[in-house]
């Protein structure tokens, strides 16, 4: 059985860290192609180094813009598929690289497996939601992280599709790399005390592509005072602060600790040590649920509802009053860890092909 995994972005890399080792133990031939969507040191190389995750093939993207990049990724992946001749192509997540992989598999007649299938925000203005719907529709194997996925997939089931509730391979990575996470010196490097700072990430177009959204981030930093706020800034967010002329206002916030995007070990050390997290990320809602750290997600919806139902996550609208209320009312005392988020989801995925 030959499996080809296609990854392209930071959250994709984090979901596939254990696949090569588990495949080897099960006698499966597994290789990884990186589509090149995230390519720089902070968003890609650091993860390959930390996880010792060596992609076997790399597509060098030259195109700019989503449509041109998707086209180039499909062409590159078609060549890789012709060469590797996989029995199945597996791709995680909901990014443009995921969509490109799904189309390349479909057009070459390669069976397709979607990892992190069935998630739905029910918000079609999110580019990721369209990717999720399209990829699930043409996948043969649907690997589901939480029970809402089973419900959402009821519509796309037909006789040929196989749905597998396997849990969350992102949590496998968190469990497997605990020693390295604990060894990170990021708290002392940034002069932060355990439980006495806020961790913030914001990068979605709906949050940062307009002046009001950027101003809200600055106002929210004010709300968090006097706590220090550690903000590892996504390249997209930095570009918007510069474009809208708000970078100097941001730099004036004295309790802000601004960094470049961080490597996984340092970032997870911050996740588990923060008093609370403010984010618009998808994956961080899950990691904070697993670590039982309060997470305030500044979005009208989530494709990961289990994190709100039994985890530590709350959704808030992008208004200062609502965020202030959420900070005051945070209570995670009844939080639980979702079913099958136990560090062994990768095994459950690959056993399907063994
Ligand atoms: N992450 C990281 N360093 C950072 C910010 C995030 O390693 O500076 C990790 C985070 O722990 C999570 C993943 O990147 O595993 C989430 O990526 P992102 O928020 O970009 O994507 P999303 O999950 O929203 O698709």
Short mmCIF file of C-alpha atoms and ligand atoms in Angstrom, two decimals:
data_model
loop_
_atom_site.label_atom_id
_atom_site.label_comp_id
_atom_site.label_asym_id
_atom_site.label_seq_id
_atom_site.Cartn_x
_atom_site.Cartn_y
_atom_site.Cartn_z
CA UNK A 1 0.00 0.00 0.00
CA UNK A 2 1.54 3.32 -1.08
CA UNK A 3 0.29 6.49 0.59
CA UNK A 4 1.14 10.03 -0.49
CA UNK A 5 0.45 12.86 1.97
CA UNK A 6 0.10 16.39 0.60
CA UNK A 7 0.70 19.32 2.98
CA UNK A 8 1.14 23.03 2.36
CA UNK A 9 0.72 25.22 5.43
CA UNK A 10 1.72 25.57 9.09
CA UNK A 11 -1.40 23.89 10.50
CA UNK A 12 -1.07 21.07 7.91
CA UNK A 13 2.51 20.28 8.96
CA UNK A 14 1.44 20.06 12.61
CA UNK A 15 -1.23 17.43 11.76
CA UNK A 16 1.09 14.91 10.08
CA UNK A 17 4.16 14.70 12.34
CA UNK A 18 3.73 11.05 13.34
CA UNK A 19 2.61 9.54 10.03
CA UNK A 20 6.02 8.40 8.75
CA UNK A 21 6.95 6.57 11.97
CA UNK A 22 3.54 4.92 12.37
CA UNK A 23 3.44 3.93 8.68
CA UNK A 24 6.88 2.30 9.00
CA UNK A 25 5.69 0.32 12.03
CA UNK A 26 2.65 -0.89 10.04
CA UNK A 27 4.71 -1.75 6.93
CA UNK A 28 3.12 0.98 4.79
CA UNK A 29 5.05 2.93 2.14
CA UNK A 30 4.38 6.61 2.91
CA UNK A 31 5.87 9.75 1.40
CA UNK A 32 5.11 13.45 1.84
CA UNK A 33 4.86 16.22 -0.73
CA UNK A 34 4.96 19.89 0.30
CA UNK A 35 2.96 22.04 -2.12
CA UNK A 36 4.92 25.17 -1.15
CA UNK A 37 1.93 27.29 0.01
CA UNK A 38 3.80 28.28 3.20
CA UNK A 39 7.48 28.32 2.36
CA UNK A 40 9.44 30.72 4.59
CA UNK A 41 11.52 29.95 7.67
CA UNK A 42 8.94 30.98 10.29
CA UNK A 43 5.90 29.38 8.68
CA UNK A 44 7.48 26.20 7.27
CA UNK A 45 11.17 25.40 7.82
CA UNK A 46 11.04 25.68 11.62
CA UNK A 47 8.34 22.97 11.71
CA UNK A 48 10.24 20.60 9.41
CA UNK A 49 13.31 21.06 11.61
CA UNK A 50 11.53 20.68 14.96
CA UNK A 51 9.50 17.64 13.89
CA UNK A 52 12.30 16.21 11.74
CA UNK A 53 9.64 16.07 9.06
CA UNK A 54 11.43 15.83 5.72
CA UNK A 55 9.08 16.24 2.76
CA UNK A 56 10.13 13.81 0.01
CA UNK A 57 8.99 16.22 -2.73
CA UNK A 58 8.70 19.98 -2.85
CA UNK A 59 6.75 22.08 -5.33
CA UNK A 60 8.26 25.55 -5.80
CA UNK A 61 5.35 27.92 -6.22
CA UNK A 62 5.95 30.99 -8.34
CA UNK A 63 2.36 32.17 -8.74
CA UNK A 64 0.80 34.87 -6.56
CA UNK A 65 -2.86 34.93 -5.55
CA UNK A 66 -5.10 32.02 -4.59
CA UNK A 67 -6.38 30.92 -8.02
CA UNK A 68 -2.97 30.97 -9.71
CA UNK A 69 -1.41 29.18 -6.74
CA UNK A 70 -4.13 26.52 -6.68
CA UNK A 71 -3.57 25.98 -10.43
CA UNK A 72 0.19 25.66 -10.00
CA UNK A 73 -0.21 23.29 -7.04
CA UNK A 74 -2.60 21.07 -9.04
CA UNK A 75 -0.10 20.86 -11.91
CA UNK A 76 2.82 20.13 -9.57
CA UNK A 77 0.86 17.50 -7.64
CA UNK A 78 -0.28 15.85 -10.88
CA UNK A 79 3.38 15.29 -11.80
CA UNK A 80 4.20 13.96 -8.32
CA UNK A 81 1.22 11.58 -8.45
CA UNK A 82 2.34 10.32 -11.89
CA UNK A 83 5.77 9.60 -10.45
CA UNK A 84 4.81 8.11 -7.05
CA UNK A 85 1.66 6.29 -8.23
CA UNK A 86 0.05 6.28 -4.77
CA UNK A 87 -2.82 3.95 -3.89
CA UNK A 88 -4.28 6.82 -1.86
CA UNK A 89 -3.56 10.54 -1.47
CA UNK A 90 -4.20 11.90 2.02
CA UNK A 91 -4.47 15.63 2.70
CA UNK A 92 -5.28 17.48 5.95
CA UNK A 93 -7.23 20.60 6.77
CA UNK A 94 -9.03 23.27 4.81
CA UNK A 95 -6.47 25.47 3.07
CA UNK A 96 -5.97 26.10 -0.67
CA UNK A 97 -3.28 23.43 -0.72
CA UNK A 98 -5.90 20.93 0.55
CA UNK A 99 -8.27 21.85 -2.28
CA UNK A 100 -5.48 21.59 -4.87
CA UNK A 101 -4.53 18.13 -3.60
CA UNK A 102 -8.15 16.97 -3.75
CA UNK A 103 -8.56 18.14 -7.36
CA UNK A 104 -5.21 16.60 -8.41
CA UNK A 105 -6.27 13.27 -6.87
CA UNK A 106 -9.67 13.40 -8.53
CA UNK A 107 -8.32 14.26 -11.99
CA UNK A 108 -5.73 11.45 -11.85
CA UNK A 109 -8.21 8.85 -10.58
CA UNK A 110 -6.35 8.54 -7.25
CA UNK A 111 -8.45 7.61 -4.19
CA UNK A 112 -8.60 10.60 -1.85
CA UNK A 113 -8.52 10.68 1.96
CA UNK A 114 -9.39 13.87 3.84
CA UNK A 115 -7.95 14.30 7.32
CA UNK A 116 -9.97 16.61 9.58
CA UNK A 117 -13.09 16.00 7.53
CA UNK A 118 -16.63 17.15 8.36
CA UNK A 119 -15.79 20.39 10.17
CA UNK A 120 -18.25 23.17 9.25
CA UNK A 121 -18.54 26.77 10.41
CA UNK A 122 -21.68 27.09 8.22
CA UNK A 123 -20.22 30.43 7.14
CA UNK A 124 -19.65 30.43 3.39
CA UNK A 125 -17.86 33.78 3.51
CA UNK A 126 -14.86 31.91 5.02
CA UNK A 127 -12.59 30.69 2.20
CA UNK A 128 -11.75 27.61 4.32
CA UNK A 129 -15.44 26.61 4.54
CA UNK A 130 -15.68 26.32 0.75
CA UNK A 131 -12.50 24.24 0.70
CA UNK A 132 -13.95 21.91 3.37
CA UNK A 133 -17.20 21.40 1.47
CA UNK A 134 -15.53 20.75 -1.89
CA UNK A 135 -12.84 18.41 -0.53
CA UNK A 136 -15.31 16.33 1.51
CA UNK A 137 -17.60 16.04 -1.50
CA UNK A 138 -14.93 14.29 -3.62
CA UNK A 139 -13.11 12.33 -0.87
CA UNK A 140 -13.32 8.55 -0.60
CA UNK A 141 -12.10 8.32 3.02
CA UNK A 142 -13.32 10.93 5.51
CA UNK A 143 -11.34 11.06 8.77
CA UNK A 144 -13.31 12.89 11.45
CA UNK A 145 -11.89 14.65 14.55
CA UNK A 146 -15.08 15.38 16.52
CA UNK A 147 -18.66 14.17 16.56
CA UNK A 148 -20.12 17.26 14.83
CA UNK A 149 -18.22 16.03 11.75
CA UNK A 150 -20.28 12.83 11.64
CA UNK A 151 -23.48 14.85 11.66
CA UNK A 152 -22.22 17.31 9.02
CA UNK A 153 -21.13 14.50 6.72
CA UNK A 154 -24.54 12.83 6.73
CA UNK A 155 -25.35 14.85 3.56
CA UNK A 156 -22.28 13.78 1.60
CA UNK A 157 -22.41 10.08 2.38
CA UNK A 158 -22.87 7.66 -0.49
CA UNK A 159 -22.18 3.94 -0.74
CA UNK A 160 -18.55 4.41 -1.83
CA UNK A 161 -17.50 6.80 0.92
CA UNK A 162 -15.96 5.64 4.16
CA UNK A 163 -16.29 7.76 7.28
CA UNK A 164 -13.87 7.07 10.15
CA UNK A 165 -14.11 8.78 13.55
CA UNK A 166 -10.44 8.79 14.57
CA UNK A 167 -9.90 11.83 16.82
CA UNK A 168 -7.38 14.57 16.27
CA UNK A 169 -3.86 14.08 14.90
CA UNK A 170 -2.98 17.65 15.97
CA UNK A 171 -3.32 16.41 19.56
CA UNK A 172 -1.02 13.46 18.71
CA UNK A 173 1.71 16.02 18.02
CA UNK A 174 1.03 17.85 21.26
CA UNK A 175 1.31 14.60 23.23
CA UNK A 176 4.36 13.25 21.35
CA UNK A 177 6.43 16.41 21.71
CA UNK A 178 5.75 17.19 25.39
CA UNK A 179 9.42 16.84 26.46
CA UNK A 180 10.56 19.37 23.83
CA UNK A 181 7.68 21.73 24.73
CA UNK A 182 8.59 21.58 28.43
CA UNK A 183 12.24 22.27 27.57
CA UNK A 184 11.43 25.52 25.73
CA UNK A 185 12.90 28.62 27.39
CA UNK A 186 10.42 31.03 25.79
CA UNK A 187 8.94 32.18 29.13
CA UNK A 188 12.27 33.39 30.48
CA UNK A 189 13.34 34.75 27.07
CA UNK A 190 10.22 36.94 26.96
CA UNK A 191 10.25 37.62 30.73
CA UNK A 192 6.84 36.08 31.27
CA UNK A 193 5.52 34.45 34.42
CA UNK A 194 3.48 31.27 34.26
CA UNK A 195 -0.28 32.06 34.39
CA UNK A 196 0.27 35.82 34.35
CA UNK A 197 0.16 36.80 30.69
CA UNK A 198 -2.17 36.66 27.69
CA UNK A 199 -1.35 34.88 24.42
CA UNK A 200 -2.86 36.48 21.32
CA UNK A 201 -2.97 35.38 17.66
CA UNK A 202 -5.05 37.06 14.95
CA UNK A 203 -4.71 36.44 11.24
CA UNK A 204 -8.01 35.72 9.46
CA UNK A 205 -9.02 38.10 6.64
CA UNK A 206 -12.30 38.87 8.46
CA UNK A 207 -10.29 40.09 11.48
CA UNK A 208 -7.32 41.89 9.99
CA UNK A 209 -8.17 43.01 6.46
CA UNK A 210 -9.91 46.22 7.57
CA UNK A 211 -9.11 49.25 9.69
CA UNK A 212 -11.77 48.58 12.37
CA UNK A 213 -10.44 45.07 12.95
CA UNK A 214 -6.88 46.32 13.45
CA UNK A 215 -8.06 49.13 15.73
CA UNK A 216 -10.01 46.56 17.76
CA UNK A 217 -6.81 44.55 18.28
CA UNK A 218 -5.12 47.67 19.69
CA UNK A 219 -8.14 48.38 21.93
CA UNK A 220 -8.21 44.78 23.16
CA UNK A 221 -4.54 45.08 24.11
CA UNK A 222 -5.63 48.02 26.27
CA UNK A 223 -8.29 45.83 27.92
CA UNK A 224 -5.71 43.22 28.91
CA UNK A 225 -3.49 45.72 30.78
CA UNK A 226 -1.64 45.47 33.09
CA UNK A 227 -1.04 41.86 31.99
CA UNK A 228 1.65 41.39 29.37
CA UNK A 229 0.31 40.22 26.00
CA UNK A 230 2.53 37.98 23.87
CA UNK A 231 1.52 38.37 20.21
CA UNK A 232 3.43 36.28 17.65
CA UNK A 233 2.32 38.06 14.53
CA UNK A 234 1.28 36.21 11.37
CA UNK A 235 2.87 37.74 8.21
CA UNK A 236 -0.59 38.66 6.89
CA UNK A 237 -1.41 40.64 10.05
CA UNK A 238 1.92 42.49 10.01
CA UNK A 239 1.36 43.43 6.36
CA UNK A 240 -2.09 44.84 7.21
CA UNK A 241 -0.84 46.90 10.18
CA UNK A 242 1.78 48.43 7.87
CA UNK A 243 -0.68 48.96 5.00
CA UNK A 244 -3.27 50.71 7.21
CA UNK A 245 -0.62 52.87 8.96
CA UNK A 246 -1.32 51.44 12.44
CA UNK A 247 2.01 49.77 13.16
CA UNK A 248 3.36 52.65 15.27
CA UNK A 249 0.13 52.74 17.36
CA UNK A 250 0.64 49.05 18.02
CA UNK A 251 4.28 49.53 18.97
CA UNK A 252 3.21 52.19 21.51
CA UNK A 253 1.44 49.55 23.65
CA UNK A 254 3.93 49.15 26.49
CA UNK A 255 2.73 45.76 27.81
CA UNK A 256 2.79 44.15 24.35
CA UNK A 257 5.49 41.58 23.59
CA UNK A 258 5.48 41.39 19.80
CA UNK A 259 7.32 38.53 18.11
CA UNK A 260 7.56 36.89 14.71
CA UNK A 261 5.57 33.66 14.28
CA UNK A 262 7.07 31.19 16.76
CA UNK A 263 8.19 27.62 16.41
CA UNK A 264 5.87 24.92 17.70
CA UNK A 265 7.68 24.08 20.95
CA UNK A 266 7.85 27.69 22.15
CA UNK A 267 4.29 28.38 21.05
CA UNK A 268 2.86 25.37 22.90
CA UNK A 269 4.81 26.31 26.04
CA UNK A 270 3.00 29.66 25.85
CA UNK A 271 -0.40 28.01 25.21
CA UNK A 272 -0.16 25.90 28.35
CA UNK A 273 1.21 28.75 30.50
CA UNK A 274 -1.10 31.60 29.52
CA UNK A 275 -3.79 32.94 31.87
CA UNK A 276 -5.98 32.93 28.76
CA UNK A 277 -5.73 33.03 24.96
CA UNK A 278 -7.30 35.50 22.54
CA UNK A 279 -7.41 34.19 18.99
CA UNK A 280 -9.21 33.82 15.69
CA UNK A 281 -7.32 30.61 14.83
CA UNK A 282 -8.95 27.24 14.26
CA UNK A 283 -6.32 24.88 15.62
CA UNK A 284 -5.53 26.91 18.74
CA UNK A 285 -9.14 26.41 19.96
CA UNK A 286 -8.36 22.68 20.01
CA UNK A 287 -4.92 22.88 21.60
CA UNK A 288 -6.21 25.13 24.40
CA UNK A 289 -9.14 22.75 24.97
CA UNK A 290 -6.69 19.87 25.34
CA UNK A 291 -4.50 21.93 27.71
CA UNK A 292 -7.58 23.18 29.64
CA UNK A 293 -6.58 26.82 29.15
CA UNK A 294 -9.37 29.40 28.67
CA UNK A 295 -9.64 30.48 25.03
CA UNK A 296 -11.62 33.48 23.80
CA UNK A 297 -12.19 33.12 20.06
CA UNK A 298 -13.09 36.40 18.37
CA UNK A 299 -15.30 34.95 15.63
CA UNK A 300 -19.06 34.65 15.09
CA UNK A 301 -18.82 30.88 14.57
CA UNK A 302 -16.52 27.90 14.85
CA UNK A 303 -16.09 24.78 12.75
CA UNK A 304 -14.89 23.08 15.96
CA UNK A 305 -18.03 23.29 18.18
CA UNK A 306 -16.86 20.58 20.59
CA UNK A 307 -14.30 23.07 21.95
CA UNK A 308 -17.21 25.26 23.12
CA UNK A 309 -19.59 22.47 24.14
CA UNK A 310 -17.22 20.61 26.46
CA UNK A 311 -13.91 22.42 26.15
CA UNK A 312 -12.50 25.74 27.28
CA UNK A 313 -13.44 27.83 24.25
CA UNK A 314 -15.95 30.71 24.03
CA UNK A 315 -16.94 32.60 20.90
CA UNK A 316 -17.30 36.38 21.12
CA UNK A 317 -18.33 38.99 18.60
CA UNK A 318 -15.67 41.46 17.54
CA UNK A 319 -16.78 44.20 19.93
CA UNK A 320 -14.75 45.56 22.82
CA UNK A 321 -17.65 45.21 25.31
CA UNK A 322 -18.20 41.56 24.43
CA UNK A 323 -14.52 40.71 24.72
CA UNK A 324 -14.29 42.52 28.06
CA UNK A 325 -17.31 40.55 29.38
CA UNK A 326 -15.80 37.26 28.17
CA UNK A 327 -12.53 38.00 29.99
CA UNK A 328 -14.40 38.73 33.22
CA UNK A 329 -16.68 35.68 32.97
CA UNK A 330 -14.14 33.02 31.94
CA UNK A 331 -14.82 29.74 33.75
CA UNK A 332 -13.43 26.44 32.55
CA UNK A 333 -13.98 24.44 35.70
CA UNK A 334 -16.27 21.86 33.99
CA UNK A 335 -14.20 21.50 30.81
CA UNK A 336 -13.45 18.03 29.41
CA UNK A 337 -11.26 16.63 26.66
CA UNK A 338 -13.15 15.42 23.56
CA UNK A 339 -13.43 11.72 22.71
CA UNK A 340 -10.40 10.13 21.04
CA UNK A 341 -8.14 13.16 21.52
CA UNK A 342 -5.70 10.78 23.14
CA UNK A 343 -2.47 10.96 21.14
CA UNK A 344 -3.23 7.87 19.01
CA UNK A 345 -5.30 9.22 16.11
CA UNK A 346 -2.50 8.70 13.58
CA UNK A 347 -2.55 4.96 14.32
CA UNK A 348 -6.34 4.87 13.82
CA UNK A 349 -5.99 6.60 10.42
CA UNK A 350 -3.23 4.37 9.09
CA UNK A 351 -4.75 1.12 10.38
CA UNK A 352 -7.52 1.72 7.81
CA UNK A 353 -4.90 1.22 5.06
CA UNK A 354 -2.82 -1.52 6.69
N1 LIG B 1 1.31 28.10 15.83
C1 LIG B 1 2.69 28.10 16.01
N2 LIG B 1 3.34 29.29 16.14
C2 LIG B 1 2.69 30.49 16.14
C3 LIG B 1 1.27 30.49 15.98
C4 LIG B 1 0.61 29.28 15.81
O1 LIG B 1 3.31 27.03 16.04
O2 LIG B 1 3.32 31.54 16.27
C5 LIG B 1 0.60 26.83 15.63
C6 LIG B 1 -0.55 26.57 16.58
O3 LIG B 1 -0.14 25.97 17.76
C7 LIG B 1 -1.45 25.65 15.80
C8 LIG B 1 -1.23 26.12 14.37
O4 LIG B 1 -0.01 26.85 14.37
O5 LIG B 1 -0.99 24.32 15.93
C9 LIG B 1 -2.40 26.97 13.96
O6 LIG B 1 -2.12 27.66 12.85
P1 LIG B 1 -3.00 28.89 12.34
O7 LIG B 1 -3.62 29.59 13.49
O8 LIG B 1 -2.12 29.63 11.41
O9 LIG B 1 -4.07 28.15 11.43
P2 LIG B 1 -5.57 27.68 11.66
O10 LIG B 1 -5.55 26.62 12.70
O11 LIG B 1 -6.37 28.89 12.03
O12 LIG B 1 -5.96 27.13 10.33
#
